[in-house]
CSV table of C-alpha atoms in Angstrom, one decimal:
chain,number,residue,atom,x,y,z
A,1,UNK,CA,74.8,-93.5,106.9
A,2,UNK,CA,75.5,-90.2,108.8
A,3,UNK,CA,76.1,-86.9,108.7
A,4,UNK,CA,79.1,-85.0,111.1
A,5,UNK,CA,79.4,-81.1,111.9
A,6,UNK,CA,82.9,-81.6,112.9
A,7,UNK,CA,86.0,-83.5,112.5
A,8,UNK,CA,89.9,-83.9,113.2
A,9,UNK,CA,92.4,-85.3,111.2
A,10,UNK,CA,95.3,-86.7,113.5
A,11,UNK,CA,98.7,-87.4,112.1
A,12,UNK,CA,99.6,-90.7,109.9
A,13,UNK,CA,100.2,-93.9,112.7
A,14,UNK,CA,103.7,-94.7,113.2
A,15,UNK,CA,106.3,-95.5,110.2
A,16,UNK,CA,104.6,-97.9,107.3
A,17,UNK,CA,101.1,-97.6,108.7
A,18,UNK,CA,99.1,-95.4,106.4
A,19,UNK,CA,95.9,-94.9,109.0
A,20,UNK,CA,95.3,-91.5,110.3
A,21,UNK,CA,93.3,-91.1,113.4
A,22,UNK,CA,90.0,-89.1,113.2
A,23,UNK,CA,88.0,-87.5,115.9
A,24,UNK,CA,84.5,-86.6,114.9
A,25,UNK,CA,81.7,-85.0,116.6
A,26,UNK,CA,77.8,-83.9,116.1
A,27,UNK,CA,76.6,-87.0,114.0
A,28,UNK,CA,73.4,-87.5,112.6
A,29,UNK,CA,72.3,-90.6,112.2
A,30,UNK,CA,70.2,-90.9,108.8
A,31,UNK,CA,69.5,-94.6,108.3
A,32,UNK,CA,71.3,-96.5,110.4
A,33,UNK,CA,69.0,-96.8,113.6
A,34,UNK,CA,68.3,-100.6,113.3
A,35,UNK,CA,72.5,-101.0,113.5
A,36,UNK,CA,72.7,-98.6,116.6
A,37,UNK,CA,69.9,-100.9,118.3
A,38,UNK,CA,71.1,-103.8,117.4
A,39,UNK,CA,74.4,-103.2,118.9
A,40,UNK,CA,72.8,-101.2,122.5
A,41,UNK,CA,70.8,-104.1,122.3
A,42,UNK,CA,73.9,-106.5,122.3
A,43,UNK,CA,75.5,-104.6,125.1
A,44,UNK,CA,73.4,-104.5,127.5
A,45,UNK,CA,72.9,-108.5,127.0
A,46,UNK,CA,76.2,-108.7,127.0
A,47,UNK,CA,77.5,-106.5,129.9
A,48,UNK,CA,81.0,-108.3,130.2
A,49,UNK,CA,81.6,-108.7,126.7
A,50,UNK,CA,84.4,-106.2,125.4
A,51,UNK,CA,83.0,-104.4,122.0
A,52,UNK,CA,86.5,-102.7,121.5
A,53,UNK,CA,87.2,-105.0,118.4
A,54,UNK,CA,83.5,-104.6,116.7
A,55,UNK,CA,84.0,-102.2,113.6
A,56,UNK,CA,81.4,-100.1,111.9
A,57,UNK,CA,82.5,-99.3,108.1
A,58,UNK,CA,81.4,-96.0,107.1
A,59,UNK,CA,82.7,-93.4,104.5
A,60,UNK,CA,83.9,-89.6,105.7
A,61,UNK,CA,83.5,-87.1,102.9
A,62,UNK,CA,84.9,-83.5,103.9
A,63,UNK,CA,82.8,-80.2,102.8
A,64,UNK,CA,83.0,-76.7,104.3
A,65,UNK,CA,79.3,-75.6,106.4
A,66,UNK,CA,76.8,-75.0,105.1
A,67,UNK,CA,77.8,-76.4,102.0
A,68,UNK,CA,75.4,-78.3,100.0
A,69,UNK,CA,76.7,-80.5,98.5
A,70,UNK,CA,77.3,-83.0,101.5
A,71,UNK,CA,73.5,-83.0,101.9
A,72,UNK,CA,73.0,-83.9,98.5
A,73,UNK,CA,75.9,-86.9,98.8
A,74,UNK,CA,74.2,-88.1,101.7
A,75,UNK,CA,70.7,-88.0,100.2
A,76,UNK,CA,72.0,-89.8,97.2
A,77,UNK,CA,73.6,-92.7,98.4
A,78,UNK,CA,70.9,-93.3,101.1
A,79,UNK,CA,68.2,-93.7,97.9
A,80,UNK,CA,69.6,-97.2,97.6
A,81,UNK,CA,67.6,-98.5,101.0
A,82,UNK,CA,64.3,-97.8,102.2
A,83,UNK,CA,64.8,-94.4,103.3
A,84,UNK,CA,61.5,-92.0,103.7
A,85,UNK,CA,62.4,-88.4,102.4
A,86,UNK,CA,61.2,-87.4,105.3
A,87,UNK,CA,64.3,-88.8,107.5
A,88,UNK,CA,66.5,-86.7,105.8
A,89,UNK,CA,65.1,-83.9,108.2
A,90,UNK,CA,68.3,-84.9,110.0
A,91,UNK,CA,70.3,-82.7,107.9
A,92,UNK,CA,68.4,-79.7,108.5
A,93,UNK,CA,69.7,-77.3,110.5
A,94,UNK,CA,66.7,-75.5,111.3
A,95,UNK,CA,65.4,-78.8,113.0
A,96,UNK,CA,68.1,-79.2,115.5
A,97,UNK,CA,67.7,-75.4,116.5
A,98,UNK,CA,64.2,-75.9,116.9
A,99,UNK,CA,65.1,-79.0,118.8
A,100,UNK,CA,67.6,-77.1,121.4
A,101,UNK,CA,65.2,-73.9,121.8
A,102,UNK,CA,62.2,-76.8,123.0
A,103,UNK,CA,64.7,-78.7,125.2
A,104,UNK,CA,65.2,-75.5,127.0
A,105,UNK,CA,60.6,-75.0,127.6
A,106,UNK,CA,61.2,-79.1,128.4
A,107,UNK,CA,59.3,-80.1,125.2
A,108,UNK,CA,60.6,-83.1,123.1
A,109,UNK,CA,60.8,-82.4,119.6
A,110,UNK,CA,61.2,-86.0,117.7
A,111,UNK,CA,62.3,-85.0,114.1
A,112,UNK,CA,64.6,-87.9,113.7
A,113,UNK,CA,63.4,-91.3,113.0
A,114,UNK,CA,64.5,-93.9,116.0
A,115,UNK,CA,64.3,-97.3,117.1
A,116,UNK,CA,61.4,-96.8,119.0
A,117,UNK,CA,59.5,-94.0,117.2
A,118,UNK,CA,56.4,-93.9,120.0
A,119,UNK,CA,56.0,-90.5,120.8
A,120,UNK,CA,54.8,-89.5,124.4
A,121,UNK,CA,51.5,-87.2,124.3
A,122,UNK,CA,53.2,-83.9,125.0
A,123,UNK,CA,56.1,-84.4,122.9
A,124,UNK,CA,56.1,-82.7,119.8
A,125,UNK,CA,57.1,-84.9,116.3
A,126,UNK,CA,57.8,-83.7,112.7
A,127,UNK,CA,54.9,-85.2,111.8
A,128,UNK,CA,52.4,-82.8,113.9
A,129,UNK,CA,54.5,-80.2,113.2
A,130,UNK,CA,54.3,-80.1,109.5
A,131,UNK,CA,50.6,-80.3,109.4
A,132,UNK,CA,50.2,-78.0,112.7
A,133,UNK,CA,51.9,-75.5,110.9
A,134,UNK,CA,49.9,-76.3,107.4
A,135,UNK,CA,46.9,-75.4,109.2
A,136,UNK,CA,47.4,-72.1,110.7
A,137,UNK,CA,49.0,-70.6,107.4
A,138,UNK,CA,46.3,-68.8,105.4
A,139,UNK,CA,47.1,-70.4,102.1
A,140,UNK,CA,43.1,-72.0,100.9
A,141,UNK,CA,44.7,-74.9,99.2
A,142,UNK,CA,46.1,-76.1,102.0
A,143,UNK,CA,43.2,-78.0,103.9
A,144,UNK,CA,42.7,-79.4,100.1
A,145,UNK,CA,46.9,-80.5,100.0
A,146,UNK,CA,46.8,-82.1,104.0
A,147,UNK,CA,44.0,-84.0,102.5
A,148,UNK,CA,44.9,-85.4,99.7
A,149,UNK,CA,49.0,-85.4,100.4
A,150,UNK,CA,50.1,-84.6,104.0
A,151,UNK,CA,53.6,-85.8,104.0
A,152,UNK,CA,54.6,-83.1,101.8
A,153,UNK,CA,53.9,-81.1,104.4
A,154,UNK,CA,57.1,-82.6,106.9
A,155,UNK,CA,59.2,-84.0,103.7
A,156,UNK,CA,62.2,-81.5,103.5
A,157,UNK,CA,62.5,-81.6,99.5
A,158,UNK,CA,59.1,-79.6,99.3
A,159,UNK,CA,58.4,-76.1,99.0
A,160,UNK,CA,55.9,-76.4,101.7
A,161,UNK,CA,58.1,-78.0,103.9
A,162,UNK,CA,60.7,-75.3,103.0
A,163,UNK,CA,57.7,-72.5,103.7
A,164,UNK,CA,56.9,-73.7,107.2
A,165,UNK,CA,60.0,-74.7,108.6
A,166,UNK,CA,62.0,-71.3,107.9
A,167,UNK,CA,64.9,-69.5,109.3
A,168,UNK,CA,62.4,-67.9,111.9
A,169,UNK,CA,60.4,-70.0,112.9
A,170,UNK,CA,60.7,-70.4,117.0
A,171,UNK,CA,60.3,-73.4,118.7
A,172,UNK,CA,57.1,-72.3,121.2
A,173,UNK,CA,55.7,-71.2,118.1
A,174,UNK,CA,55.4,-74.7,116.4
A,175,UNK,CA,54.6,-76.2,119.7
A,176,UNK,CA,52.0,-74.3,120.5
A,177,UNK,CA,50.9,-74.9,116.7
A,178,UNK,CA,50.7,-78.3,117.7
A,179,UNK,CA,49.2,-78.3,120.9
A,180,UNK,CA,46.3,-76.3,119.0
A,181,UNK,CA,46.3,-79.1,116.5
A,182,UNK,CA,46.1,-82.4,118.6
A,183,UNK,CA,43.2,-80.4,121.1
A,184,UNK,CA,41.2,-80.1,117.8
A,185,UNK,CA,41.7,-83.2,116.3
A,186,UNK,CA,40.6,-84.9,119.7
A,187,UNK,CA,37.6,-82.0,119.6
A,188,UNK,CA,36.9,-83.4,115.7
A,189,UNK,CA,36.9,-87.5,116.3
A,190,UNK,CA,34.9,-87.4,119.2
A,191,UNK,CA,32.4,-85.3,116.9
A,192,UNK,CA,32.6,-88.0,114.2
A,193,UNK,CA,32.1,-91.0,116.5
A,194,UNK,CA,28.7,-88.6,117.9
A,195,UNK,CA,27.3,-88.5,115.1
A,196,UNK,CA,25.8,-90.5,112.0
A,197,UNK,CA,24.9,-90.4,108.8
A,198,UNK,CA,26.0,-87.7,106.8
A,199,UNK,CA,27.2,-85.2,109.2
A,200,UNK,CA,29.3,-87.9,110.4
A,201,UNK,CA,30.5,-88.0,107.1
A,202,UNK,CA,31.0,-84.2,106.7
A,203,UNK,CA,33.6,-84.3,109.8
A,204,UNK,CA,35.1,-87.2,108.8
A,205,UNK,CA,36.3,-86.0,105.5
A,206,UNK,CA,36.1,-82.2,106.4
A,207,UNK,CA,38.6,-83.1,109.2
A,208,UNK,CA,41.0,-80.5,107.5
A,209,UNK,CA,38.7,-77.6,105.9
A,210,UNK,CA,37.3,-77.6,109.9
A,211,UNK,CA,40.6,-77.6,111.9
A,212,UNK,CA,42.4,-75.2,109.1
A,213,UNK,CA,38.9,-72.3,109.4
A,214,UNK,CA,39.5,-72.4,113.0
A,215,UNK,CA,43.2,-72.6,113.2
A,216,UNK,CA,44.2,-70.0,110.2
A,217,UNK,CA,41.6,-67.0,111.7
A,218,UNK,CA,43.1,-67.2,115.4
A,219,UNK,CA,46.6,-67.3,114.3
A,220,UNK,CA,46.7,-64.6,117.7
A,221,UNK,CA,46.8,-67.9,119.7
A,222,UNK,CA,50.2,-68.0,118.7
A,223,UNK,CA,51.6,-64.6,119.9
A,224,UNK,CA,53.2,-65.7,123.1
A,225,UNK,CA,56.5,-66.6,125.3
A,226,UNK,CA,55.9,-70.0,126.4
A,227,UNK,CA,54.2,-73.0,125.9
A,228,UNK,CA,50.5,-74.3,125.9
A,229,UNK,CA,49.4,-77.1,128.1
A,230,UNK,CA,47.2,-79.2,126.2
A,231,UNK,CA,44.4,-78.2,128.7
A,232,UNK,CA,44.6,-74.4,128.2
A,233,UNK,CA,44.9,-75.5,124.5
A,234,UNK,CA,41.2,-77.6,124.4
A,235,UNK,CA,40.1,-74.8,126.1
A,236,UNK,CA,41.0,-71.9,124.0
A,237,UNK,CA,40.0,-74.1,120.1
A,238,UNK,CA,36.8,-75.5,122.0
A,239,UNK,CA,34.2,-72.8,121.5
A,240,UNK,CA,35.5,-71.6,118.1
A,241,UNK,CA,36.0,-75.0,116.7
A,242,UNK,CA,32.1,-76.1,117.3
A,243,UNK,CA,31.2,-73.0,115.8
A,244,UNK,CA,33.1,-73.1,112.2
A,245,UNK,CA,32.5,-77.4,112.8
A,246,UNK,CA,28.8,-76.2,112.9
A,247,UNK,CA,28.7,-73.8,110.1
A,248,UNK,CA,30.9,-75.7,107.7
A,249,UNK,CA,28.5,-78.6,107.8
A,250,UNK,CA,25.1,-76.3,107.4
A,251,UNK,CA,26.6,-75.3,104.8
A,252,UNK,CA,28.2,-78.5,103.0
A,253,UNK,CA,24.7,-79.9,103.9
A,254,UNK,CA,23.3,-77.1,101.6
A,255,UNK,CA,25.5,-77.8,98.9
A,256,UNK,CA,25.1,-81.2,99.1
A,257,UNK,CA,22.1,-81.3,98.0
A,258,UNK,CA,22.2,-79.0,94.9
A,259,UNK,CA,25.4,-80.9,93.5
A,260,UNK,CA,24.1,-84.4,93.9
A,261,UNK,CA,28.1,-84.8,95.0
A,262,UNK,CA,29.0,-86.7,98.6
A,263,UNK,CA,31.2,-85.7,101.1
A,264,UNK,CA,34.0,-86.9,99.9
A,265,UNK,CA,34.3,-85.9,96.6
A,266,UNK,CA,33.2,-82.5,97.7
A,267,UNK,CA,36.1,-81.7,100.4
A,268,UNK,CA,38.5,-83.6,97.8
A,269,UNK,CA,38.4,-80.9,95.7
């Protein structure tokens, strides 16, 4: 199943054929990757076979821009195979301008589902970007949502999916949200695999709570024209992220031991 921006009706074929011939442009390709690398696959196994005669069948349903409703046809009949709600991120506008604005910094922003979804360390994915952007908002519930549910975070039918990923958002904005995100995370499960016991346990399941203190109070590391390394990113969350990890767990530690709860059931809620 796709999705098209544009396309041409021709005139009817020549006298008692009833086929018109369509041009169409800017498809989307929703689920239908396993068909597309099935037949690359074929043709480059095949490089003197002719594919002119091989036929896709698809169904073209015409709507004006912007128009909803061909979103909610495509949604609809995709729900019959396994589709993940969040591949229907390939109908979103704002992801292909976000897309275009990163080409141009020469980031790789994955937002679609592919063949061969492995992303490369400094590309950036939908994935990242959802949560990236979860952390650095200043909404308290947040660390407790990532925890418990962080797809709804990247899945367009949500409202914070729909609150992150707005009109103007920029593209160096979410990278750099995410460049912030994997430096800490690396920061985070080295400090788990350093430690034991029950501070191991209090950055294990305070993953979230840790990354969103330091991420959400230096939302300044944001303000800027181009994009992080990943180096200057470890360098800038370093300092401030062993100093909230440090506090948080004092603290937890604390509590700990007055509410007779463990870690996990005191970061799940």
């Amino acid at each position: 199943s796709s999705a098209a921006k544009h396309f041409l009706i021709g005139q009817k074929g020549k006298k008692g054929e009833n086929a018109r011939r369509l041009e169409v442009s800017g498809l989307s390709v929703i689920n239908g990757a396993q068909t597309i690398a099935s037949a690359a696959q074929f043709a480059e196994e095949n490089p003197g076979q002719n594919m002119d005669d091989a036929w896709v069948m698809m169904t073209l349903i015409e709507v004006t821009e912007n128009e909803p409703f061909g979103t909610l046809v495509t949604r609809a009949r995709n729900l019959q195979n396994s589709v993940s709600p969040s591949q229907f991120s390939a109908l979103d506008q704002t992801q292909e301008r976000l897309r275009r604005e990163l080409a141009h910094q020469g980031v790789v922003y994955r937002y679609r589902q592919e063949g061969n979804d492995s992303a490369r360390t400094n590309d950036v994915t939908l994935r990242d970007a959802g949560i990236a952007l979860a952390l650095f908002c200043a909404d308290p519930t947040y660390p407790i949502g990532l925890k418990a549910s962080p797809t709804k975070f990247y899945t367009p039918t949500t409202e914070e999916y729909s609150r992150s990923f707005n009109s103007i958002l920029s593209g160096i904005y979410m990278a750099n949200a995410v460049r912030l995100l994997k430096a800490g995370q690396g920061i985070m499960r080295g400090a788990e695999r350093s430690n034991s016991g029950l501070t191991k346990l209090i950055y294990r399941h305070g993953f979230f709570a840790i990354l969103w203190l330091t991420l959400s109070s230096n939302a300044n590391w944001l303000a800027r024209d181009d994009v992080l390394s990943l180096e200057d990113a470890r360098s800038a969350i370093s300092a401030p992220l062993d100093l909230w990890r440090e506090k948080l767990r004092d603290r937890v530690t604390s509590e700990l031991s007055r509410t007779y709860k463990g870690p996990l059931a005191f970061f799940r809620n």
